[in-house]
Amino acid sequence: MPISPRQLTASLLAADHIADRHLIAAFVAQAATQPAPNPFPETSVGAVSQVWRQRTAEFQSFAVEVAGLTCLLTTLSDLSLDEPLMQEILRAGPHTVNVFHRGDGCRIVGAVLYGKPGVALPVLPIPRARRPGSVPRSRARVMHGQLDLFTQTGT
């Protein structure tokens, strides 16, 4: 049974390990975004890892803009190669998103949004649905050792 776009949007927003989750969720939430043919809905971590490592090189060669790919590959590297995954594919115009989850549509492993060569990623409004207690994105991703110009000092 396919996962509804509304459920995927909510699950993507809850996937804190995906840096571009707001952009990807906004794409999934659009009325124009529809399920696409999905030849391999059932897959594995090993297969997904192999396919997307190859696509990384292709995307670089053909100047394809992409969101979420680095986070997907990082997450996959921590999982067992034979772990089963489910894949959802959705499209709107020249853009496609592939979402990988553990079979329930709630536990998102990763998602990749990309367009055709030379086409910029869509500029979309961020979905209103936010989890209670979430922090603004500008402060949520501060890396250790990174200078935060917006931090107030006690002086």
XYZ file of N, CA, C and O in Angstrom:
620
model
N 0.844 -1.179 0.000
C 0.000 0.000 0.000
C 0.891 1.246 0.000
O 1.755 1.401 0.853
N 0.705 2.152 -0.979
C 1.537 3.355 -1.038
C 1.279 4.271 0.166
O 0.194 4.320 0.717
N 2.306 4.995 0.526
C 2.231 5.950 1.621
C 1.672 7.262 1.053
O 2.088 7.692 -0.015
N 0.766 7.894 1.770
C 0.176 9.145 1.285
C 1.223 10.265 1.325
O 2.124 10.259 2.175
N 1.106 11.228 0.418
C 2.030 12.370 0.447
C 1.988 13.106 1.788
O 3.024 13.583 2.256
N 0.848 13.162 2.403
C 0.739 13.836 3.706
C 1.576 13.106 4.760
O 2.276 13.729 5.550
N 1.495 11.768 4.772
C 2.284 10.978 5.725
C 3.769 11.120 5.435
O 4.574 11.269 6.345
N 4.148 11.075 4.147
C 5.559 11.236 3.790
C 6.075 12.613 4.199
O 7.193 12.735 4.706
N 5.274 13.642 3.996
C 5.676 14.992 4.385
C 5.943 15.067 5.883
O 6.985 15.562 6.323
N 5.010 14.542 6.672
C 5.173 14.559 8.134
C 6.396 13.754 8.557
O 7.161 14.176 9.431
N 6.590 12.601 7.951
C 7.732 11.751 8.299
C 9.055 12.400 7.909
O 10.043 12.296 8.640
N 9.084 13.066 6.762
C 10.298 13.769 6.343
C 10.638 14.906 7.297
O 11.795 15.098 7.665
N 9.635 15.655 7.716
C 9.886 16.749 8.656
C 10.414 16.244 9.989
O 11.159 16.945 10.672
N 10.046 15.025 10.361
C 10.515 14.442 11.625
C 11.905 13.826 11.502
O 12.516 13.481 12.510
N 12.417 13.691 10.277
C 13.720 13.042 10.038
C 14.845 14.061 10.226
O 15.393 14.604 9.264
N 15.212 14.289 11.467
C 16.220 15.301 11.807
C 17.581 15.063 11.163
O 18.384 15.985 11.056
N 17.873 13.845 10.767
C 19.182 13.542 10.182
C 19.300 13.977 8.719
O 20.371 13.890 8.139
N 18.216 14.481 8.132
C 18.242 14.951 6.748
C 18.292 16.476 6.766
O 17.309 17.135 7.121
N 19.416 17.035 6.388
C 19.610 18.487 6.448
C 18.606 19.243 5.580
O 18.119 20.298 5.971
N 18.278 18.725 4.419
C 17.372 19.403 3.485
C 15.933 18.917 3.606
O 15.160 19.016 2.655
N 15.565 18.399 4.773
C 14.232 17.797 4.937
C 13.095 18.777 4.672
O 12.056 18.382 4.155
N 13.276 20.055 4.993
C 12.198 21.026 4.775
C 11.935 21.237 3.287
O 10.784 21.289 2.861
N 12.988 21.337 2.495
C 12.840 21.478 1.048
C 12.199 20.227 0.453
O 11.266 20.309 -0.348
N 12.687 19.068 0.846
C 12.164 17.805 0.304
C 10.702 17.616 0.710
O 9.860 17.243 -0.111
N 10.372 17.916 1.957
C 8.981 17.789 2.428
C 8.070 18.766 1.685
O 6.938 18.419 1.325
N 8.552 19.984 1.426
C 7.753 20.963 0.690
C 7.466 20.471 -0.726
O 6.366 20.652 -1.250
N 8.445 19.822 -1.345
C 8.249 19.262 -2.684
C 7.192 18.156 -2.655
O 6.285 18.125 -3.484
N 7.291 17.262 -1.690
C 6.332 16.155 -1.578
C 4.924 16.691 -1.314
O 3.939 16.146 -1.819
N 4.807 17.778 -0.555
C 3.506 18.330 -0.166
C 2.788 19.058 -1.301
O 1.585 19.294 -1.215
N 3.486 19.418 -2.359
C 2.849 20.126 -3.475
C 1.761 19.283 -4.120
O 1.931 18.071 -4.301
N 0.697 19.929 -4.535
C -0.390 19.225 -5.221
C 0.087 18.628 -6.547
O -0.397 17.573 -6.971
N 1.049 19.280 -7.197
C 1.547 18.800 -8.491
C 2.423 17.556 -8.369
O 2.634 16.846 -9.349
N 2.941 17.284 -7.186
C 3.827 16.127 -6.996
C 2.979 14.860 -6.894
O 2.118 14.754 -6.041
N 3.264 13.928 -7.779
C 2.471 12.700 -7.867
C 3.375 11.466 -7.847
O 4.532 11.538 -8.264
N 2.843 10.325 -7.385
C 3.634 9.086 -7.433
C 4.051 8.771 -8.867
O 3.302 8.999 -9.813
N 5.259 8.264 -9.002
C 5.817 7.912 -10.306
C 5.962 6.393 -10.390
O 5.917 5.703 -9.368
N 6.147 5.871 -11.598
C 6.395 4.430 -11.712
C 7.570 4.030 -10.824
O 8.573 4.731 -10.754
N 7.403 2.907 -10.149
C 8.392 2.472 -9.160
C 8.710 0.996 -9.411
O 8.065 0.116 -8.845
N 9.721 0.729 -10.242
C 10.022 -0.658 -10.589
C 10.562 -1.487 -9.421
O 10.435 -2.705 -9.429
N 11.154 -0.844 -8.423
C 11.742 -1.571 -7.308
C 11.326 -0.966 -5.966
O 12.153 -0.381 -5.263
N 10.042 -1.119 -5.581
C 9.622 -0.542 -4.296
C 10.293 -1.231 -3.112
O 10.573 -0.591 -2.107
N 10.570 -2.517 -3.245
C 11.274 -3.258 -2.195
C 12.731 -3.376 -2.602
O 13.040 -3.858 -3.681
N 13.621 -2.931 -1.724
C 15.043 -2.925 -2.043
C 15.832 -3.220 -0.778
O 15.266 -3.684 0.213
N 17.119 -2.957 -0.805
C 17.956 -3.189 0.370
C 18.948 -2.039 0.512
O 19.190 -1.291 -0.441
N 19.524 -1.928 1.684
C 20.530 -0.898 1.935
C 21.673 -1.028 0.930
O 22.135 -0.038 0.365
N 22.133 -2.248 0.673
C 23.239 -2.459 -0.258
C 22.917 -1.978 -1.664
O 23.735 -1.308 -2.298
N 21.724 -2.303 -2.149
C 21.330 -1.881 -3.498
C 21.187 -0.369 -3.578
O 21.660 0.263 -4.530
N 20.560 0.234 -2.581
C 20.377 1.688 -2.567
C 21.733 2.384 -2.514
O 21.981 3.344 -3.245
N 22.623 1.886 -1.686
C 23.956 2.466 -1.566
C 24.701 2.420 -2.891
O 25.294 3.412 -3.328
N 24.671 1.283 -3.564
C 25.372 1.131 -4.835
C 24.798 2.078 -5.901
O 25.543 2.771 -6.595
N 23.480 2.115 -6.011
C 22.836 2.962 -7.021
C 23.147 4.439 -6.795
O 23.516 5.160 -7.722
N 23.032 4.890 -5.551
C 23.190 6.321 -5.290
C 24.645 6.755 -5.253
O 24.945 7.914 -5.516
N 25.577 5.872 -4.978
C 26.999 6.232 -5.116
C 27.328 6.449 -6.599
O 28.067 7.367 -6.956
N 26.759 5.609 -7.453
C 26.969 5.775 -8.890
C 26.311 7.070 -9.377
O 26.895 7.818 -10.153
N 25.112 7.345 -8.889
C 24.419 8.565 -9.301
C 25.151 9.825 -8.832
O 25.062 10.857 -9.486
N 25.858 9.752 -7.716
C 26.635 10.901 -7.243
C 27.602 11.346 -8.327
O 27.696 12.539 -8.649
N 28.320 10.394 -8.914
C 29.270 10.719 -9.985
C 28.542 11.244 -11.220
O 28.984 12.219 -11.849
N 27.409 10.637 -11.569
C 26.642 11.089 -12.728
C 26.122 12.508 -12.514
O 26.186 13.345 -13.418
N 25.599 12.778 -11.323
C 25.065 14.098 -11.033
C 26.154 15.161 -11.137
O 25.918 16.250 -11.660
N 27.347 14.852 -10.648
C 28.459 15.803 -10.743
C 28.840 16.035 -12.204
O 29.079 17.163 -12.622
N 28.903 14.978 -12.987
C 29.295 15.081 -14.393
C 28.302 15.892 -15.223
O 28.696 16.604 -16.144
N 27.022 15.774 -14.912
C 25.981 16.411 -15.711
C 25.379 17.658 -15.066
O 24.344 18.148 -15.509
N 26.013 18.180 -14.013
C 25.558 19.401 -13.330
C 24.103 19.289 -12.876
O 23.298 20.178 -13.106
N 23.786 18.183 -12.222
C 22.449 17.985 -11.673
C 22.447 18.463 -10.230
O 23.270 18.020 -9.428
N 21.545 19.402 -9.921
C 21.415 19.859 -8.540
C 20.662 18.799 -7.751
O 19.725 18.170 -8.252
N 21.091 18.613 -6.492
C 20.539 17.539 -5.679
C 20.459 17.982 -4.217
O 21.296 18.770 -3.757
N 19.458 17.474 -3.515
C 19.310 17.730 -2.073
C 19.098 16.390 -1.378
O 18.354 15.539 -1.869
N 19.783 16.200 -0.268
C 19.585 15.011 0.551
C 20.510 13.849 0.270
O 20.546 12.889 1.046
N 21.263 13.891 -0.799
C 22.086 12.748 -1.184
C 23.195 12.448 -0.174
O 23.396 11.290 0.201
N 23.887 13.463 0.292
C 24.962 13.241 1.264
C 24.418 12.615 2.543
O 25.013 11.685 3.095
N 23.278 13.109 3.010
C 22.666 12.559 4.232
C 22.249 11.105 4.032
O 22.420 10.278 4.923
N 21.697 10.779 2.853
C 21.303 9.396 2.563
C 22.517 8.477 2.621
O 22.491 7.439 3.300
N 23.592 8.848 1.940
C 24.780 7.988 1.904
C 25.411 7.843 3.285
O 25.878 6.750 3.637
N 25.395 8.896 4.078
C 25.931 8.824 5.442
C 25.111 7.853 6.286
O 25.670 7.011 6.991
N 23.801 7.950 6.203
C 22.925 7.059 6.979
C 23.086 5.610 6.526
O 23.167 4.704 7.360
N 23.148 5.388 5.225
C 23.289 4.021 4.701
C 24.587 3.373 5.169
O 24.627 2.164 5.411
N 25.644 4.168 5.316
C 26.942 3.606 5.707
C 26.913 3.017 7.119
O 27.772 2.204 7.459
N 25.931 3.415 7.916
C 25.815 2.903 9.281
C 24.877 1.699 9.394
O 24.671 1.185 10.487
N 24.305 1.250 8.277
C 23.323 0.161 8.299
C 23.887 -1.111 7.672
O 24.830 -1.059 6.890
N 23.272 -2.219 8.001
C 23.645 -3.508 7.419
C 23.221 -3.546 5.951
O 22.104 -3.142 5.611
N 24.093 -4.037 5.074
C 23.824 -4.050 3.639
C 22.574 -4.847 3.262
O 21.922 -4.542 2.266
N 22.225 -5.858 4.052
C 21.072 -6.681 3.699
C 19.767 -6.204 4.350
O 18.725 -6.825 4.181
N 19.809 -5.077 5.052
C 18.588 -4.556 5.678
C 17.587 -4.151 4.595
O 17.925 -3.416 3.664
N 16.342 -4.613 4.698
C 15.339 -4.252 3.683
C 14.872 -2.805 3.830
O 14.771 -2.283 4.933
N 14.604 -2.178 2.691
C 14.064 -0.823 2.643
C 12.930 -0.779 1.630
O 12.865 -1.615 0.725
N 12.084 0.219 1.770
C 11.037 0.494 0.792
C 11.372 1.832 0.136
O 11.916 2.729 0.780
N 11.037 1.933 -1.151
C 11.321 3.153 -1.897
C 10.010 3.745 -2.414
O 9.172 3.037 -2.955
N 9.857 5.042 -2.233
C 8.744 5.800 -2.802
C 9.351 6.767 -3.805
O 10.369 7.408 -3.514
N 8.751 6.883 -4.988
C 9.226 7.810 -6.010
C 8.076 8.736 -6.376
O 6.981 8.275 -6.680
N 8.352 10.050 -6.334
C 7.351 11.040 -6.695
C 7.975 12.049 -7.650
O 9.175 12.329 -7.564
N 7.127 12.594 -8.560
C 7.635 13.548 -9.555
C 6.691 14.733 -9.696
O 5.483 14.598 -9.531
N 7.287 15.842 -10.088
C 6.548 17.037 -10.500
C 7.435 17.779 -11.484
O 8.555 18.170 -11.138
N 6.971 17.946 -12.695
C 7.766 18.630 -13.714
C 9.101 17.952 -13.903
O 9.172 16.719 -14.010
N 10.195 18.725 -13.891
C 11.514 18.145 -14.134
C 12.179 17.583 -12.874
O 13.337 17.194 -12.913
N 11.458 17.537 -11.764
C 12.043 17.105 -10.493
C 11.478 15.774 -10.022
O 10.318 15.454 -10.244
N 12.347 15.023 -9.342
C 11.992 13.713 -8.794
C 12.511 13.620 -7.374
O 13.583 14.149 -7.070
N 11.767 12.946 -6.514
C 12.252 12.636 -5.171
C 12.123 11.134 -4.955
O 11.127 10.525 -5.337
N 13.172 10.554 -4.409
C 13.164 9.159 -3.988
C 13.260 9.172 -2.473
O 14.195 9.755 -1.924
N 12.298 8.528 -1.814
C 12.275 8.471 -0.347
C 12.440 7.017 0.061
O 11.747 6.137 -0.454
N 13.346 6.769 0.999
C 13.616 5.418 1.475
C 13.217 5.312 2.939
O 13.608 6.142 3.753
N 12.414 4.280 3.242
C 11.953 4.081 4.618
C 11.992 2.596 4.950
O 12.257 1.756 4.106
N 11.701 2.306 6.197
C 11.819 0.926 6.686
C 10.540 0.107 6.516
O 10.397 -0.935 7.125
N 9.609 0.590 5.718
C 8.424 -0.196 5.410
C 7.142 0.329 6.002
O 6.061 -0.095 5.608
N 7.239 1.270 6.919
C 6.030 1.802 7.524
C 5.742 3.232 7.079
O 4.711 3.796 7.414
N 6.644 3.836 6.335
C 6.477 5.201 5.883
C 6.785 6.232 6.948
O 6.785 7.426 6.682
N 7.064 5.788 8.147
C 7.322 6.715 9.260
C 8.807 6.877 9.539
O 9.273 7.979 9.801
N 9.554 5.798 9.507
C 10.984 5.851 9.827
C 11.777 6.047 8.535
O 12.185 5.094 7.890
N 11.986 7.302 8.191
C 12.666 7.649 6.942
C 14.174 7.448 7.111
O 14.780 7.959 8.044
N 14.758 6.688 6.209
C 16.206 6.476 6.195
C 16.876 7.632 5.453
O 17.896 8.152 5.881
N 16.290 8.038 4.350
C 16.842 9.131 3.574
C 15.948 9.480 2.411
O 15.009 8.737 2.084
N 16.237 10.611 1.790
C 15.476 11.068 0.631
C 16.386 11.910 -0.239
O 17.257 12.617 0.262
N 16.174 11.819 -1.551
C 16.983 12.564 -2.505
C 16.045 13.277 -3.477
O 15.208 12.648 -4.115
N 16.196 14.585 -3.565
C 15.446 15.410 -4.510
C 16.422 15.895 -5.569
O 17.500 16.408 -5.238
N 16.063 15.719 -6.835
C 16.945 16.141 -7.919
C 16.122 16.528 -9.136
O 14.936 16.195 -9.234
N 16.766 17.244 -10.050
C 16.110 17.657 -11.276
C 16.863 17.153 -12.488
O 17.789 16.354 -12.379
N 16.459 17.651 -13.606
C 17.146 17.326 -14.857
C 18.454 18.126 -14.911
O 18.595 19.132 -14.224
N 19.413 17.692 -15.729
C 20.674 18.439 -15.843
C 20.431 19.912 -16.173
O 19.629 20.243 -17.049
N 21.107 20.788 -15.425
C 21.004 22.218 -15.651
C 19.761 22.882 -15.082
O 19.599 24.086 -15.194
N 18.866 22.110 -14.464
C 17.640 22.668 -13.883
C 17.847 22.831 -12.385
O 18.222 21.886 -11.692
N 17.590 24.032 -11.885
C 17.762 24.312 -10.455
C 16.698 23.578 -9.640
O 15.611 23.264 -10.143
N 17.038 23.315 -8.393
C 16.045 22.732 -7.490
C 14.912 23.727 -7.292
O 15.129 24.945 -7.363
N 13.707 23.246 -7.022
C 12.582 24.174 -6.859
C 12.735 25.034 -5.607
O 13.318 24.610 -4.613
N 12.209 26.242 -5.679
C 12.154 27.127 -4.524
C 10.719 27.011 -4.010
O 9.778 27.388 -4.701
N 10.583 26.455 -2.823
C 9.257 26.141 -2.293
C 9.064 26.733 -0.907
O 10.023 26.846 -0.144
N 7.811 27.057 -0.558
C 7.555 27.487 0.825
C 7.711 26.303 1.762
O 7.370 25.170 1.416
N 8.234 26.564 2.939
C 8.421 25.495 3.926
C 7.067 25.130 4.519
O 6.287 26.015 4.865
N 6.745 23.821 4.637
C 5.464 23.420 5.206
C 5.283 23.972 6.613
O 6.227 24.069 7.383
N 4.055 24.318 6.950
C 3.747 24.866 8.260
C 3.873 23.851 9.372
O 4.171 24.197 10.500
N 3.592 22.608 9.078
C 3.609 21.568 10.120
C 5.000 21.457 10.711
O 5.961 21.152 10.025
N 5.120 21.743 11.980
C 6.383 21.599 12.696
C 6.116 20.805 13.947
O 5.052 20.910 14.540
N 7.087 20.080 14.344
C 6.952 19.321 15.588
C 7.030 20.268 16.766
O 7.775 21.238 16.736
N 6.294 19.969 17.830
C 6.388 20.816 19.015
C 7.820 20.825 19.539
O 8.493 19.804 19.562
N 8.265 22.010 19.927
C 9.597 22.124 20.516
C 10.718 22.169 19.505
O 11.879 22.159 19.874
N 10.394 22.227 18.212
C 11.479 22.276 17.235
C 12.086 23.677 17.238
O 11.426 24.657 17.530
N 13.345 23.744 16.903
C 14.051 25.021 16.898
C 14.146 25.510 15.469
O 14.093 24.726 14.534
N 14.289 26.799 15.280
C 14.451 27.312 13.921
C 15.645 26.654 13.243
O 16.653 26.374 13.879
N 15.553 26.446 11.942
C 16.582 25.721 11.201
C 17.951 26.380 11.321
O 18.966 25.706 11.361
N 17.997 27.691 11.379
C 19.283 28.379 11.399
C 20.115 27.998 12.619
O 21.317 28.079 12.592
N 19.484 27.575 13.697
C 20.229 27.198 14.889
C 20.252 25.699 15.108
O 21.011 25.216 15.918
N 19.428 24.959 14.389
C 19.334 23.517 14.612
C 20.561 22.773 14.116
O 20.881 21.716 14.613
N 21.276 23.299 13.125
C 22.362 22.586 12.486
C 23.736 23.180 12.783
O 24.635 23.104 11.970
N 23.924 23.823 13.911
C 25.225 24.406 14.235
C 26.200 23.273 14.548
O 25.939 22.445 15.413
N 27.295 23.233 13.828
C 28.304 22.200 14.021
C 29.288 22.660 15.089
O 29.558 23.843 15.224
N 29.857 21.703 15.812
C 30.864 22.041 16.796
C 32.054 22.669 16.097
O 32.511 22.188 15.073
N 32.541 23.766 16.667
C 33.669 24.450 16.074
C 33.277 25.445 15.004
O 34.098 26.146 14.466
N 31.975 25.527 14.683
C 31.513 26.453 13.672
C 31.139 27.768 14.349
O 30.500 27.786 15.385
N 31.529 28.869 13.764
C 31.233 30.178 14.315
C 29.767 30.494 14.083
O 29.274 30.421 12.959
N 29.034 30.835 15.144
C 27.636 31.216 15.044
C 27.564 32.717 15.241
O 27.726 33.226 16.351
N 27.334 33.443 14.162
C 27.328 34.898 14.207
C 26.102 35.461 14.912
O 26.042 36.644 15.208
N 25.105 34.627 15.182
C 23.869 35.094 15.774
C 23.773 34.799 17.263
O 22.799 35.112 17.906
N 24.783 34.180 17.815
C 24.812 33.887 19.246
C 25.102 35.172 20.005
O 26.030 35.904 19.674
N 24.296 35.444 21.015
C 24.530 36.647 21.821
C 25.540 36.304 22.899
O 25.466 35.271 23.529
N 26.464 37.220 23.107
C 27.462 37.024 24.126
C 27.028 37.757 25.386
O 26.201 38.657 25.352
N 27.582 37.372 26.501
C 27.219 37.956 27.784
C 27.907 39.276 28.064
O 27.809 39.802 29.139
N 28.605 39.856 27.099
C 29.315 41.113 27.332
C 28.480 42.319 26.994
O 27.561 42.320 26.310
